[in-house]
Amino acid sequence: MFGGGSMGALRAAEFAPMGVVGVGRVFRWVRDGVVEDDGEVALLHGDAEHGFRPLTLPLVNVRAAAEDARAEGILSAREARALLSAGAALPYRERTWPRVLAAARLG
């Protein structure tokens, strides 16, 4: 069995001793202790009628964007930390890109 992304990554890390194989960035973060809180993958989404469309933003997405923007030289290390901190400060039910960016005050 393989697990990656979101809850699959969390369960793969938890059940690795039982043979579950984890894949992907989120799995590596969980395995390596970068992500310790299951809440980092939490989000609100629509119902089946609306295709389960995400309505809020999981913190792992903010973490990935900050990491990628830092690696590409788009954000400084300080700005990447500010982006992640802004996302982490918002409850998952309220976390959207407009709110994260407003809270990070990156200019």
Tab-separated table of C-alpha atoms in Angstrom:
chain	number	residue	atom	x	y	z
A	1	MET	CA	0.000	0.000	0.000
A	2	PHE	CA	1.200	3.516	-0.820
A	3	GLY	CA	0.282	6.797	0.836
A	4	GLY	CA	1.037	10.324	-0.260
A	5	GLY	CA	-0.323	13.829	0.005
A	6	SER	CA	-2.619	14.970	2.778
A	7	MET	CA	-4.076	12.234	4.984
A	8	GLY	CA	-2.410	9.498	2.922
A	9	ALA	CA	0.983	10.922	3.827
A	10	LEU	CA	0.085	11.073	7.515
A	11	ARG	CA	-1.121	7.479	7.563
A	12	ALA	CA	1.853	6.266	5.515
A	13	ALA	CA	4.246	7.751	8.075
A	14	GLU	CA	2.225	6.268	10.918
A	15	PHE	CA	1.999	2.797	9.379
A	16	ALA	CA	5.429	2.572	7.714
A	17	PRO	CA	6.494	-0.124	10.217
A	18	MET	CA	3.613	-2.229	8.878
A	19	GLY	CA	4.715	-1.929	5.267
A	20	VAL	CA	2.905	1.169	4.022
A	21	VAL	CA	5.147	3.035	1.591
A	22	GLY	CA	5.034	6.810	1.752
A	23	VAL	CA	5.593	9.015	-1.286
A	24	GLY	CA	5.796	12.734	-1.926
A	25	ARG	CA	6.783	15.927	-0.222
A	26	VAL	CA	4.117	15.902	2.486
A	27	PHE	CA	5.065	12.350	3.444
A	28	ARG	CA	8.747	13.346	3.696
A	29	TRP	CA	7.836	16.340	5.876
A	30	VAL	CA	5.841	14.121	8.224
A	31	ARG	CA	8.494	11.398	8.287
A	32	ASP	CA	11.255	13.940	8.973
A	33	GLY	CA	9.323	15.812	11.666
A	34	VAL	CA	8.901	19.034	9.662
A	35	VAL	CA	5.130	18.558	9.891
A	36	GLU	CA	4.043	17.301	13.302
A	37	ASP	CA	0.422	18.430	13.407
A	38	ASP	CA	-2.278	16.580	11.463
A	39	GLY	CA	-4.009	19.946	11.218
A	40	GLU	CA	-1.543	21.027	8.525
A	41	VAL	CA	-3.530	19.003	5.979
A	42	ALA	CA	-6.960	20.156	7.189
A	43	LEU	CA	-9.244	22.085	4.859
A	44	LEU	CA	-12.903	22.719	4.226
A	45	HIS	CA	-14.373	21.461	0.970
A	46	GLY	CA	-17.676	21.467	-0.834
A	47	ASP	CA	-20.044	18.556	-1.035
A	48	ALA	CA	-20.375	15.922	-3.760
A	49	GLU	CA	-22.723	18.129	-5.748
A	50	HIS	CA	-19.917	20.692	-5.983
A	51	GLY	CA	-17.180	18.164	-6.729
A	52	PHE	CA	-15.698	18.356	-3.217
A	53	ARG	CA	-14.003	21.586	-4.360
A	54	PRO	CA	-11.608	22.936	-1.701
A	55	LEU	CA	-12.900	26.052	0.038
A	56	THR	CA	-9.901	26.700	2.256
A	57	LEU	CA	-6.168	26.168	2.048
A	58	PRO	CA	-4.233	23.463	3.906
A	59	LEU	CA	-1.128	24.735	5.657
A	60	VAL	CA	1.036	22.226	3.772
A	61	ASN	CA	0.170	24.155	0.588
A	62	VAL	CA	1.381	27.392	2.184
A	63	ARG	CA	4.522	25.586	3.371
A	64	ALA	CA	5.185	24.263	-0.155
A	65	ALA	CA	4.610	27.661	-1.759
A	66	ALA	CA	6.918	29.377	0.727
A	67	GLU	CA	9.608	26.741	0.218
A	68	ASP	CA	9.340	26.908	-3.568
A	69	ALA	CA	9.293	30.715	-3.660
A	70	ARG	CA	12.382	30.807	-1.433
A	71	ALA	CA	14.194	28.289	-3.646
A	72	GLU	CA	13.350	30.333	-6.763
A	73	GLY	CA	14.541	33.574	-5.157
A	74	ILE	CA	11.042	35.070	-5.234
A	75	LEU	CA	10.947	35.371	-1.447
A	76	SER	CA	13.759	35.883	1.017
A	77	ALA	CA	14.106	33.430	3.896
A	78	ARG	CA	12.477	36.001	6.195
A	79	GLU	CA	9.565	36.502	3.807
A	80	ALA	CA	9.068	32.745	3.412
A	81	ARG	CA	8.941	32.383	7.206
A	82	ALA	CA	6.466	35.273	7.404
A	83	LEU	CA	4.236	33.601	4.814
A	84	LEU	CA	4.251	30.305	6.703
A	85	SER	CA	3.689	32.035	10.054
A	86	ALA	CA	0.767	33.979	8.624
A	87	GLY	CA	-0.803	30.778	7.343
A	88	ALA	CA	-0.223	28.956	10.612
A	89	ALA	CA	-1.842	31.783	12.592
A	90	LEU	CA	-5.128	31.385	10.731
A	91	PRO	CA	-7.572	28.654	11.727
A	92	TYR	CA	-7.941	26.139	8.897
A	93	ARG	CA	-11.581	27.140	8.464
A	94	GLU	CA	-10.482	30.681	7.616
A	95	ARG	CA	-7.251	30.001	5.715
A	96	THR	CA	-7.395	31.229	2.107
A	97	TRP	CA	-4.674	32.719	-0.083
A	98	PRO	CA	-6.086	36.259	0.185
A	99	ARG	CA	-6.114	36.046	3.991
A	100	VAL	CA	-2.668	34.454	4.212
A	101	LEU	CA	-1.137	37.059	1.913
A	102	ALA	CA	-2.825	39.934	3.762
A	103	ALA	CA	-1.590	38.613	7.120
A	104	ALA	CA	1.963	38.065	5.826
A	105	ARG	CA	2.236	41.701	4.692
A	106	LEU	CA	4.844	40.961	2.070
A	107	GLY	CA	4.153	44.152	0.156
